Amino acid sequence: MPPKTPIPGVNHLIAIGSGKGGVGKTTVSVNLAIALAGLGYRVGLMDADVYGPNVPLMMGINATPRALGERIQPLENYGVRLMSMGFLNPGDKPLVWRGPMLHNVIQQFLRNVDWGELDYLIIDLPPGTGDVQLSLIQTAPITGAVVVTTPSDVSLEDARKAVNMFDQVRVPILGIVENMSYLVCPHCAERIDVFSHGGGRRTAEMMKVHFLDEVPLAPEVRVGGDTGKPVATRGADDPQAYVFIQMAKKLVDRAREVSGATTGPAFTVED
Amino acid sequence: MPPKTPIPGVNHLIAIGSGKGGVGKTTVSVNLAIALAGLGYRVGLMDADVYGPNVPLMMGINATPRALGERIQPLENYGVRLMSMGFLNPGDKPLVWRGPMLHNVIQQFLRNVDWGELDYLIIDLPPGTGDVQLSLIQTAPITGAVVVTTPSDVSLEDARKAVNMFDQVRVPILGIVENMSYLVCPHCAERIDVFSHGGGRRTAEMMKVHFLDEVPLAPEVRVGGDTGKPVATRGADDPQAYVFIQMAKKLVDRAREVSGATTGPAFTVED
């Protein structure tokens, strides 16, 4: 295995993964990044889903990044520095690259982007446990991973695979997030467990990993993503934003715990 | 490009793809396959999603397929012959294979499985436009592809990429399916457009491809998948099953149209 070279200036690398696609991994990544920035941290978000990069749409920004010498300048919105294949390949043209080319792009996103000083670099992984995920995890000094799932058995089946993948390559699990946890009917205010409920927490207990939080299936969250104004931008008075702000605080605690555990019991200086 | 060798005994190969994961591609594949079998066709379902194979769970069957000489015997449930990596790698161990190994597995699933005589072999592709999809599409004589999407802009963005991918490699689009189209509240019977609505049809019109159908976000459909009894098994009196039976009929028509168009205007003998 190649050595895990640190990324100068970046304190914590947080990978957001999922076994299955469409569970809201990018929604969680985007809102966590914005919530962390709102808490005063310096945050970057790297969209490693090179085939279906949805970060530009969700973050409401799309432009061609400038190069300064050999370094690519990240874009920025809502206080978060951003890099995505969507900035380099806008429009509807599919990328049908094979593994080795992807590996190069990911490495460039990590190493050749001028991230500057960051407390957290959030990496939105592609779904699954394939080439791209493996290359990245093997070469980047990742503090820990968040695994996103819905409560459906089909999604949980794949989430367990993702937890085991991180485990195999010794990346600590910061926690499981249960997304689309339940829906509150906007007409009658009754609760609907569209994709079932509670499987995220049960899976976390079963696999002896932390459970971070459940995120309700709120149409506002989807609209926020589709319109480039994620709910986390609304601040703590908004109930949907509040969920992500709380999750961001737990993430900070978990990242601290996990780094403490791996670097020894001594105190660590943050910021 | 290598020549597209026919698969002896298999009349139509139908690829079910999506740009984004978690849009219900496997749900649509499984229910379409069962509905086609219910209409009297001989049907196979090949789960090409080797990283997150959900077909065994959804089809309610998991066993180790037997080999007969050099040929792997497919399993069968609900009148559908089945092959999935989930049968060969059961449990929660993730596969972290790289591209070339996947290519081999897919080829074996296509060529070394004893599919027998089939009217339709449905291929549940992995989401996205990567290695596996490209290898498969380049080597298999696919009659046409179905692209599954939800109505959310994020999903439609990736669906357009999938349509363009099939277009680039000259696989005809049989149609777009809008899944999770809307939810009818089980408490107040009001309709909720959880992931927006109508974008599948609009995208089909814009891209000048057929629109097959919309599938409501019905908790029964998800429960059917999670419990291994897909709704299509319930027969035409069930409203959710009815949706898939109608879709299967349209698919048959489209496959006929598309084959007629590519082999010339002469009549074709089916069965």
Coordinates of C-alpha atoms in Angstrom, one line a residue:
Chain A
M1 CA 0.0 0.0 0.0
P2 CA 1.4 3.4 -0.9
P3 CA 2.2 5.8 2.0
K4 CA -0.6 8.2 3.0
T5 CA 0.9 11.6 2.3
P6 CA -0.7 14.4 4.3
I7 CA -2.3 17.3 2.4
P8 CA -0.5 20.4 3.5
G9 CA -2.8 22.8 5.3
V10 CA -5.7 20.4 5.6
N11 CA -6.3 19.3 9.2
H12 CA -9.1 16.7 8.8
L13 CA -10.2 14.7 5.7
I14 CA -13.7 13.4 6.1
A15 CA -15.0 10.9 3.6
I16 CA -18.8 10.7 3.1
G17 CA -19.7 7.3 1.6
S18 CA -22.6 5.0 0.9
G19 CA -23.0 1.5 -0.3
K20 CA -25.9 2.5 -2.5
G21 CA -26.4 5.6 -4.6
G22 CA -29.3 7.9 -4.3
V23 CA -29.4 7.7 -0.6
G24 CA -28.6 11.4 -0.2
K25 CA -24.8 11.2 0.2
T26 CA -24.3 14.5 -1.7
T27 CA -27.2 16.2 0.2
V28 CA -25.5 15.2 3.5
S29 CA -22.1 16.3 2.3
V30 CA -23.2 19.7 1.0
N31 CA -25.3 20.5 4.1
L32 CA -22.6 19.3 6.5
A33 CA -20.0 21.4 4.8
I34 CA -22.2 24.5 5.0
A35 CA -23.1 23.8 8.6
L36 CA -19.4 23.4 9.5
A37 CA -18.6 26.7 7.8
G38 CA -21.5 28.3 9.7
L39 CA -19.9 27.1 12.9
G40 CA -16.8 29.0 12.0
Y41 CA -14.6 26.2 10.6
R42 CA -12.6 26.6 7.4
V43 CA -14.2 24.0 5.1
G44 CA -13.6 22.5 1.6
L45 CA -15.8 20.1 -0.3
M46 CA -14.4 17.8 -2.9
D47 CA -16.8 16.1 -5.2
A48 CA -15.2 12.8 -6.0
D49 CA -18.3 11.5 -7.8
V50 CA -16.7 12.1 -11.2
Y51 CA -19.5 10.3 -13.1
G52 CA -22.4 12.0 -11.6
P53 CA -21.1 15.2 -10.0
N54 CA -24.1 16.9 -8.4
V55 CA -22.2 19.3 -6.1
P56 CA -22.3 22.2 -8.6
L57 CA -26.1 22.0 -9.0
M58 CA -26.6 21.6 -5.2
M59 CA -24.2 24.4 -4.2
G60 CA -25.6 26.7 -6.8
I61 CA -22.3 27.5 -8.5
N62 CA -20.8 26.5 -11.8
A63 CA -17.8 28.1 -13.4
T64 CA -14.4 27.1 -14.8
P65 CA -11.8 27.1 -12.0
R66 CA -8.7 29.2 -12.8
A67 CA -5.2 27.7 -12.7
L68 CA -2.5 29.7 -10.9
G69 CA 0.8 28.2 -12.0
E70 CA 0.4 24.5 -11.4
R71 CA -2.4 24.9 -8.8
I72 CA -6.1 24.9 -9.5
Q73 CA -8.1 27.5 -7.6
P74 CA -11.2 26.1 -5.9
L75 CA -14.5 27.9 -6.4
E76 CA -16.4 29.1 -3.3
N77 CA -20.0 29.4 -2.2
Y78 CA -21.7 29.6 1.2
G79 CA -18.2 29.9 2.7
V80 CA -17.2 26.5 1.4
R81 CA -14.3 25.9 -1.0
L82 CA -15.3 23.6 -3.8
M83 CA -13.9 21.4 -6.5
S84 CA -16.0 19.1 -8.8
M85 CA -15.6 17.3 -12.1
G86 CA -18.9 19.2 -12.9
F87 CA -16.9 22.4 -13.1
L88 CA -14.5 20.9 -15.7
N89 CA -17.1 18.9 -17.6
P90 CA -20.3 20.9 -17.5
G91 CA -23.4 19.9 -19.4
D92 CA -24.8 16.5 -20.1
K93 CA -21.9 14.7 -21.7
P94 CA -21.2 11.5 -19.8
L95 CA -17.8 10.5 -18.7
V96 CA -17.0 7.0 -19.7
W97 CA -13.4 6.9 -18.4
R98 CA -11.9 3.8 -17.0
G99 CA -10.4 3.2 -13.5
P100 CA -6.8 4.5 -14.0
M101 CA -7.9 7.8 -15.4
L102 CA -10.3 8.3 -12.5
H103 CA -7.5 7.6 -10.1
N104 CA -5.5 10.5 -11.7
V105 CA -8.4 13.0 -11.5
I106 CA -9.0 12.2 -7.8
Q107 CA -5.3 12.6 -7.0
Q108 CA -5.3 16.0 -8.8
F109 CA -8.4 17.1 -6.9
L110 CA -6.7 16.2 -3.6
R111 CA -3.1 17.4 -4.3
N112 CA -3.2 20.0 -7.1
V113 CA -6.1 22.1 -5.9
D114 CA -5.2 25.1 -3.8
W115 CA -7.3 24.2 -0.8
G116 CA -5.4 26.6 1.4
E117 CA -5.7 26.2 5.2
L118 CA -8.7 24.0 6.0
D119 CA -10.1 22.6 9.3
Y120 CA -12.2 20.1 7.3
L121 CA -12.0 18.8 3.8
I122 CA -15.2 16.9 3.1
I123 CA -14.9 14.3 0.3
D124 CA -18.2 13.3 -1.3
L125 CA -17.3 9.8 -2.5
P126 CA -19.1 8.1 -5.4
P127 CA -21.5 5.4 -4.1
G128 CA -20.3 1.8 -3.8
T129 CA -17.1 0.1 -3.0
G130 CA -15.2 0.2 -6.3
D131 CA -12.1 1.5 -7.9
V132 CA -12.3 5.2 -7.1
Q133 CA -13.2 4.7 -3.4
L134 CA -10.4 2.2 -3.0
S135 CA -7.7 4.4 -4.7
L136 CA -8.7 7.4 -2.6
I137 CA -8.9 5.6 0.7
Q138 CA -5.5 3.9 0.1
T139 CA -3.7 7.2 -0.6
A140 CA -5.3 9.9 1.4
P141 CA -4.9 10.4 5.2
I142 CA -8.6 10.2 6.0
T143 CA -9.6 11.1 9.6
G144 CA -12.8 9.1 9.3
A145 CA -15.8 8.3 7.2
V146 CA -19.5 8.9 7.4
V147 CA -21.8 6.2 5.9
V148 CA -25.1 7.5 4.6
T149 CA -28.0 5.1 4.2
T150 CA -31.8 5.2 3.9
P151 CA -33.7 2.9 6.3
S152 CA -34.7 0.5 3.6
D153 CA -33.3 -3.0 3.9
V154 CA -31.9 -2.8 0.4
S155 CA -29.9 0.4 1.3
L156 CA -28.8 -1.1 4.6
E157 CA -27.5 -4.2 2.9
D158 CA -25.1 -2.0 0.9
A159 CA -24.3 0.3 3.8
R160 CA -22.9 -2.7 5.7
K161 CA -20.7 -3.4 2.8
A162 CA -19.4 0.2 2.9
V163 CA -18.8 0.0 6.7
N164 CA -16.8 -3.2 6.1
M165 CA -14.8 -1.6 3.2
F166 CA -13.7 1.3 5.4
D167 CA -12.9 -1.2 8.2
Q168 CA -10.8 -3.3 5.9
V169 CA -8.6 -0.3 5.0
R170 CA -8.6 0.9 8.6
V171 CA -10.5 4.2 8.1
P172 CA -12.5 4.8 11.4
I173 CA -16.3 5.2 11.0
L174 CA -17.3 8.6 12.4
G175 CA -20.9 7.4 12.2
I176 CA -23.9 6.3 10.2
V177 CA -26.5 8.8 9.0
E178 CA -30.0 7.6 8.3
N179 CA -31.3 9.9 5.5
M180 CA -35.0 10.0 4.2
S181 CA -35.7 8.7 7.7
Y182 CA -39.4 9.5 7.6
L183 CA -41.8 12.0 6.0
V184 CA -44.2 14.4 7.7
C185 CA -47.2 14.8 5.3
P186 CA -47.4 18.5 4.4
H187 CA -51.2 18.2 4.2
C188 CA -52.2 16.3 7.4
A189 CA -48.9 16.4 9.4
E190 CA -49.0 12.7 9.9
R191 CA -45.8 10.8 9.8
I192 CA -45.1 8.4 6.9
D193 CA -42.2 5.9 7.0
V194 CA -41.7 5.9 3.3
F195 CA -38.5 3.9 3.3
S196 CA -39.1 2.2 6.7
H197 CA -37.4 3.7 9.8
G198 CA -34.7 3.0 12.4
G199 CA -32.6 0.6 10.4
G200 CA -29.6 3.0 10.4
R201 CA -29.5 3.1 14.2
R202 CA -30.0 -0.7 14.4
T203 CA -27.2 -1.3 11.9
A204 CA -24.9 1.0 13.8
E205 CA -25.6 -0.9 17.0
M206 CA -25.1 -4.2 15.3
M207 CA -21.8 -3.2 13.7
K208 CA -20.6 -1.4 16.8
V209 CA -20.1 1.9 15.1
H210 CA -21.5 5.3 16.1
F211 CA -24.9 6.5 14.9
L212 CA -24.7 10.2 14.0
D213 CA -28.3 11.2 13.2
E214 CA -31.5 10.7 11.2
V215 CA -32.5 13.2 8.6
P216 CA -36.2 13.3 7.7
L217 CA -37.4 13.1 4.1
A218 CA -38.4 16.7 3.8
P219 CA -39.3 18.1 0.4
E220 CA -37.5 21.3 1.4
V221 CA -34.2 19.5 1.6
R222 CA -34.7 18.2 -2.0
V223 CA -35.8 21.6 -3.2
G224 CA -32.8 23.2 -1.5
G225 CA -30.5 20.8 -3.5
D226 CA -32.3 21.2 -6.8
T227 CA -32.2 25.0 -6.6
G228 CA -28.7 25.4 -5.3
K229 CA -29.7 26.7 -1.9
P230 CA -29.2 23.9 0.6
V231 CA -31.3 24.0 3.7
A232 CA -28.2 24.4 5.9
T233 CA -27.8 28.0 4.6
R234 CA -31.0 28.9 6.4
G235 CA -29.4 28.9 9.9
A236 CA -30.3 27.2 13.1
D237 CA -33.9 28.7 13.4
D238 CA -34.9 26.5 10.4
P239 CA -35.8 23.0 11.6
Q240 CA -34.2 21.3 8.6
A241 CA -31.0 23.4 8.9
Y242 CA -30.9 22.6 12.6
V243 CA -30.6 18.9 11.9
F244 CA -27.5 19.4 9.9
I245 CA -26.0 21.9 12.4
Q246 CA -26.4 19.4 15.2
M247 CA -24.9 16.7 12.9
A248 CA -21.9 19.0 12.1
K249 CA -21.3 19.4 15.9
K250 CA -21.3 15.7 16.4
L251 CA -19.0 15.2 13.5
V252 CA -16.5 17.7 15.0
D253 CA -16.6 15.7 18.3
R254 CA -16.2 12.4 16.5
A255 CA -13.3 13.7 14.4
R256 CA -11.6 14.9 17.6
E257 CA -12.2 11.6 19.3
V258 CA -10.9 9.5 16.4
S259 CA -7.8 11.7 15.9
G260 CA -7.0 11.6 19.6
A261 CA -7.3 7.8 19.5
T262 CA -5.0 7.3 16.6
T263 CA -2.4 10.0 17.4
G264 CA -2.2 9.1 21.1
P265 CA -3.7 10.4 24.3
A266 CA -1.8 13.8 24.2
F267 CA -3.8 17.0 23.7
T268 CA -4.2 18.2 20.0
V269 CA -4.1 21.8 19.0
E270 CA -7.0 22.6 16.6
D271 CA -7.1 25.8 14.4
Chain B
M1 CA -14.9 -1.9 -31.0
P2 CA -15.2 -5.7 -30.6
P3 CA -18.0 -7.4 -32.5
K4 CA -21.3 -7.8 -30.7
T5 CA -21.7 -11.6 -30.5
P6 CA -25.3 -12.7 -30.1
I7 CA -26.2 -14.8 -27.0
P8 CA -27.6 -18.1 -28.3
G9 CA -31.2 -18.5 -27.4
V10 CA -31.7 -15.0 -26.2
N11 CA -34.0 -12.9 -28.3
H12 CA -34.0 -9.5 -26.7
L13 CA -31.4 -8.0 -24.3
I14 CA -32.9 -5.1 -22.4
A15 CA -30.5 -2.9 -20.4
I16 CA -32.0 -1.0 -17.4
G17 CA -29.8 1.9 -16.6
S18 CA -29.7 5.2 -14.6
G19 CA -27.3 8.0 -14.3
K20 CA -27.8 8.2 -10.5
G21 CA -28.1 5.3 -8.0
G22 CA -31.0 4.8 -5.7
V23 CA -33.6 5.9 -8.2
G24 CA -35.2 2.5 -8.2
K25 CA -33.4 0.9 -11.2
T26 CA -33.5 -2.5 -9.5
T27 CA -37.1 -2.1 -8.4
V28 CA -38.1 -1.4 -12.0
S29 CA -35.9 -4.3 -13.3
V30 CA -37.3 -6.8 -10.9
N31 CA -40.9 -5.8 -11.4
L32 CA -40.7 -5.5 -15.1
A33 CA -39.1 -9.0 -15.3
I34 CA -41.9 -10.5 -13.2
A35 CA -44.6 -8.6 -15.2
L36 CA -43.1 -9.9 -18.5
A37 CA -43.1 -13.4 -17.1
G38 CA -46.7 -12.9 -16.1
L39 CA -47.6 -12.0 -19.7
G40 CA -46.2 -15.3 -20.8
Y41 CA -42.7 -14.4 -21.9
R42 CA -39.6 -16.4 -21.0
V43 CA -37.6 -14.0 -19.0
G44 CA -34.1 -13.8 -17.4
L45 CA -32.8 -11.1 -15.1
M46 CA -29.1 -10.5 -14.9
D47 CA -27.9 -8.4 -12.0
A48 CA -24.9 -6.5 -13.4
D49 CA -24.5 -4.3 -10.3
V50 CA -21.7 -6.4 -8.9
Y51 CA -20.8 -3.9 -6.1
G52 CA -24.3 -3.6 -4.7
P53 CA -26.3 -6.6 -6.0
N54 CA -29.8 -6.1 -4.5
V55 CA -31.6 -8.6 -6.9
P56 CA -31.4 -11.6 -4.5
L57 CA -33.0 -9.7 -1.6
M58 CA -35.7 -8.2 -3.8
M59 CA -36.4 -11.5 -5.6
G60 CA -36.5 -13.3 -2.3
I61 CA -34.0 -16.0 -3.3
N62 CA -30.4 -16.6 -2.3
A63 CA -28.5 -19.9 -3.0
T64 CA -25.3 -20.9 -4.6
P65 CA -25.9 -21.6 -8.3
R66 CA -24.8 -25.0 -9.6
A67 CA -22.3 -25.5 -12.4
L68 CA -23.2 -28.1 -15.0
G69 CA -20.0 -28.7 -17.0
E70 CA -18.7 -25.3 -17.9
R71 CA -22.1 -23.6 -17.6
I72 CA -23.6 -21.9 -14.5
Q73 CA -27.2 -22.7 -13.9
P74 CA -29.3 -19.7 -13.1
L75 CA -31.6 -19.7 -10.1
E76 CA -35.3 -19.1 -10.7
N77 CA -38.2 -17.3 -8.8
Y78 CA -41.5 -15.9 -9.8
G79 CA -40.9 -17.4 -13.3
V80 CA -37.7 -15.4 -13.8
R81 CA -34.3 -16.9 -14.3
L82 CA -31.8 -15.1 -12.2
M83 CA -28.0 -14.5 -11.9
S84 CA -26.4 -12.1 -9.5
M85 CA -23.0 -11.5 -7.8
G86 CA -25.1 -11.7 -4.6
F87 CA -25.5 -15.4 -5.2
L88 CA -21.7 -15.9 -5.4
N89 CA -20.7 -13.4 -2.7
P90 CA -23.4 -13.4 -0.1
G91 CA -23.2 -11.5 3.1
D92 CA -21.8 -8.1 3.8
K93 CA -18.3 -8.4 2.4
P94 CA -17.6 -5.6 0.0
L95 CA -16.1 -6.3 -3.4
V96 CA -13.3 -3.8 -4.1
W97 CA -12.4 -5.2 -7.5
R98 CA -11.0 -3.0 -10.2
G99 CA -12.3 -2.5 -13.8
P100 CA -10.8 -5.5 -15.7
M101 CA -12.1 -8.0 -13.2
L102 CA -15.6 -6.7 -13.4
H103 CA -15.4 -6.9 -17.1
N104 CA -14.7 -10.6 -16.8
V105 CA -17.6 -11.3 -14.4
I106 CA -20.1 -9.5 -16.6
Q107 CA -19.0 -11.4 -19.6
Q108 CA -19.3 -14.7 -17.7
F109 CA -22.8 -13.7 -16.5
L110 CA -23.7 -13.1 -20.1
R111 CA -22.0 -16.0 -21.9
N112 CA -21.4 -18.7 -19.3
V113 CA -24.8 -18.8 -17.6
D114 CA -27.2 -21.4 -19.0
W115 CA -30.0 -18.9 -19.8
G116 CA -31.7 -21.3 -22.1
E117 CA -34.3 -19.9 -24.5
L118 CA -35.4 -16.4 -23.5
D119 CA -37.7 -13.8 -25.0
Y120 CA -36.2 -11.2 -22.8
L121 CA -33.0 -11.0 -20.8
I122 CA -33.2 -7.9 -18.6
I123 CA -29.9 -6.5 -17.5
D124 CA -29.9 -4.5 -14.3
L125 CA -26.9 -2.2 -14.9
P126 CA -25.0 -0.5 -12.1
P127 CA -25.8 3.2 -11.9
G128 CA -23.7 5.7 -13.8
T129 CA -21.7 5.7 -17.0
G130 CA -18.5 4.0 -16.0
D131 CA -16.4 1.0 -16.8
V132 CA -18.9 -1.8 -16.4
Q133 CA -21.6 -0.1 -18.3
L134 CA -19.3 0.7 -21.2
S135 CA -17.8 -2.8 -21.4
L136 CA -21.2 -4.4 -21.4
I137 CA -22.7 -2.1 -24.0
Q138 CA -19.8 -2.4 -26.3
T139 CA -19.8 -6.2 -26.4
A140 CA -23.5 -7.3 -25.9
P141 CA -26.1 -7.1 -28.7
I142 CA -28.5 -4.9 -26.7
T143 CA -32.0 -4.4 -28.2
G144 CA -32.5 -1.2 -26.3
A145 CA -32.2 0.5 -22.9
V146 CA -34.6 1.9 -20.3
V147 CA -33.4 4.9 -18.3
V148 CA -34.8 5.2 -14.8
T149 CA -34.8 8.5 -13.0
T150 CA -36.7 10.3 -10.2
P151 CA -38.3 13.6 -11.0
S152 CA -35.6 15.6 -9.0
D153 CA -33.4 17.9 -11.0
V154 CA -30.3 16.2 -9.5
S155 CA -31.5 12.8 -10.8
L156 CA -32.5 14.2 -14.2
E157 CA -29.1 15.8 -14.6
D158 CA -27.6 12.3 -14.4
A159 CA -30.3 10.7 -16.4
R160 CA -29.5 12.9 -19.4
K161 CA -25.9 11.7 -19.1
A162 CA -27.1 8.1 -19.3
V163 CA -29.3 8.8 -22.3
N164 CA -26.3 10.4 -24.0
M165 CA -24.1 7.4 -23.1
F166 CA -26.4 4.9 -24.8
D167 CA -26.7 7.3 -27.7
Q168 CA -23.0 7.5 -28.2
V169 CA -22.7 3.7 -28.4
R170 CA -25.8 3.5 -30.5
V171 CA -28.1 1.6 -28.1
P172 CA -31.7 2.7 -28.8
I173 CA -33.5 4.2 -25.8
L174 CA -36.8 2.2 -25.3
G175 CA -37.9 4.9 -22.9
I176 CA -37.5 6.9 -19.7
V177 CA -39.2 5.7 -16.5
E178 CA -40.0 8.3 -13.8
N179 CA -39.8 6.5 -10.5
M180 CA -40.9 7.9 -7.1
S181 CA -43.1 10.1 -9.2
Y182 CA -45.3 11.2 -6.3
L183 CA -46.6 9.8 -3.0
V184 CA -50.2 9.5 -2.0
C185 CA -50.4 10.0 1.8
P186 CA -51.7 6.8 3.4
H187 CA -53.3 9.0 6.1
C188 CA -55.1 11.7 4.2
A189 CA -54.9 10.5 0.6
E190 CA -53.5 13.8 -0.5
R191 CA -50.8 13.7 -3.1
I192 CA -47.2 14.7 -2.1
D193 CA -44.6 15.5 -4.8
V194 CA -41.7 14.4 -2.6
F195 CA -39.1 14.5 -5.4
S196 CA -41.0 17.0 -7.6
H197 CA -43.0 15.6 -10.5
G198 CA -43.0 15.4 -14.3
G199 CA -39.3 15.9 -15.0
G200 CA -39.0 12.4 -16.6
R201 CA -41.6 13.2 -19.2
R202 CA -40.2 16.7 -19.9
T203 CA -36.7 15.2 -20.2
A204 CA -37.9 12.6 -22.7
E205 CA -39.6 15.2 -24.8
M206 CA -36.6 17.5 -24.7
M207 CA -34.2 14.6 -25.7
K208 CA -36.7 13.2 -28.2
V209 CA -36.8 9.8 -26.7
H210 CA -39.9 7.8 -25.5
F211 CA -41.4 8.2 -22.1
L212 CA -42.5 4.8 -20.8
D213 CA -44.3 5.6 -17.5
E214 CA -44.3 7.1 -14.1
V215 CA -44.3 4.9 -11.0
P216 CA -45.6 6.4 -7.8
L217 CA -43.6 6.4 -4.6
A218 CA -45.7 3.8 -2.9
P219 CA -44.4 2.3 0.4
E220 CA -45.8 -1.1 -0.8
V221 CA -43.3 -1.1 -3.7
R222 CA -40.4 -0.6 -1.3
V223 CA -41.8 -3.1 1.2
G224 CA -42.2 -5.6 -1.7
G225 CA -38.5 -5.2 -2.6
D226 CA -37.3 -5.4 1.1
T227 CA -39.3 -8.6 1.7
G228 CA -38.5 -10.4 -1.5
K229 CA -42.1 -10.2 -2.8
P230 CA -42.1 -7.5 -5.5
V231 CA -45.5 -5.9 -6.1
A232 CA -45.6 -7.2 -9.7
T233 CA -46.2 -10.7 -8.2
R234 CA -49.7 -9.5 -7.0
G235 CA -51.3 -9.5 -10.5
A236 CA -53.2 -6.9 -12.5
D237 CA -55.9 -6.3 -9.8
D238 CA -53.3 -4.6 -7.6
P239 CA -52.8 -1.0 -8.5
Q240 CA -49.1 -1.0 -8.0
A241 CA -48.7 -4.3 -10.0
Y242 CA -50.9 -2.8 -12.7
V243 CA -48.4 0.0 -13.3
F244 CA -45.6 -2.5 -14.0
I245 CA -47.8 -4.8 -16.2
Q246 CA -48.7 -1.8 -18.4
M247 CA -45.0 -0.8 -18.5
A248 CA -44.1 -4.3 -19.5
K249 CA -46.6 -4.2 -22.4
K250 CA -45.1 -0.9 -23.6
L251 CA -41.6 -2.3 -23.3
V252 CA -42.6 -5.2 -25.6
D253 CA -44.0 -2.8 -28.2
R254 CA -40.9 -0.6 -28.0
A255 CA -38.5 -3.6 -28.3
R256 CA -40.5 -4.8 -31.4
E257 CA -40.4 -1.3 -32.9
V258 CA -36.7 -0.8 -32.3
S259 CA -35.7 -4.3 -33.6
G260 CA -37.9 -3.7 -36.7
A261 CA -36.2 -0.4 -37.3
T262 CA -32.7 -1.8 -37.1
T263 CA -33.3 -5.0 -39.1
G264 CA -35.3 -3.4 -41.8
P265 CA -39.0 -3.0 -42.5
A266 CA -39.7 -6.7 -43.1
F267 CA -41.8 -8.7 -40.6
T268 CA -40.0 -10.3 -37.6
V269 CA -40.9 -13.7 -36.2
E270 CA -40.9 -13.7 -32.4
D271 CA -40.8 -16.8 -30.2

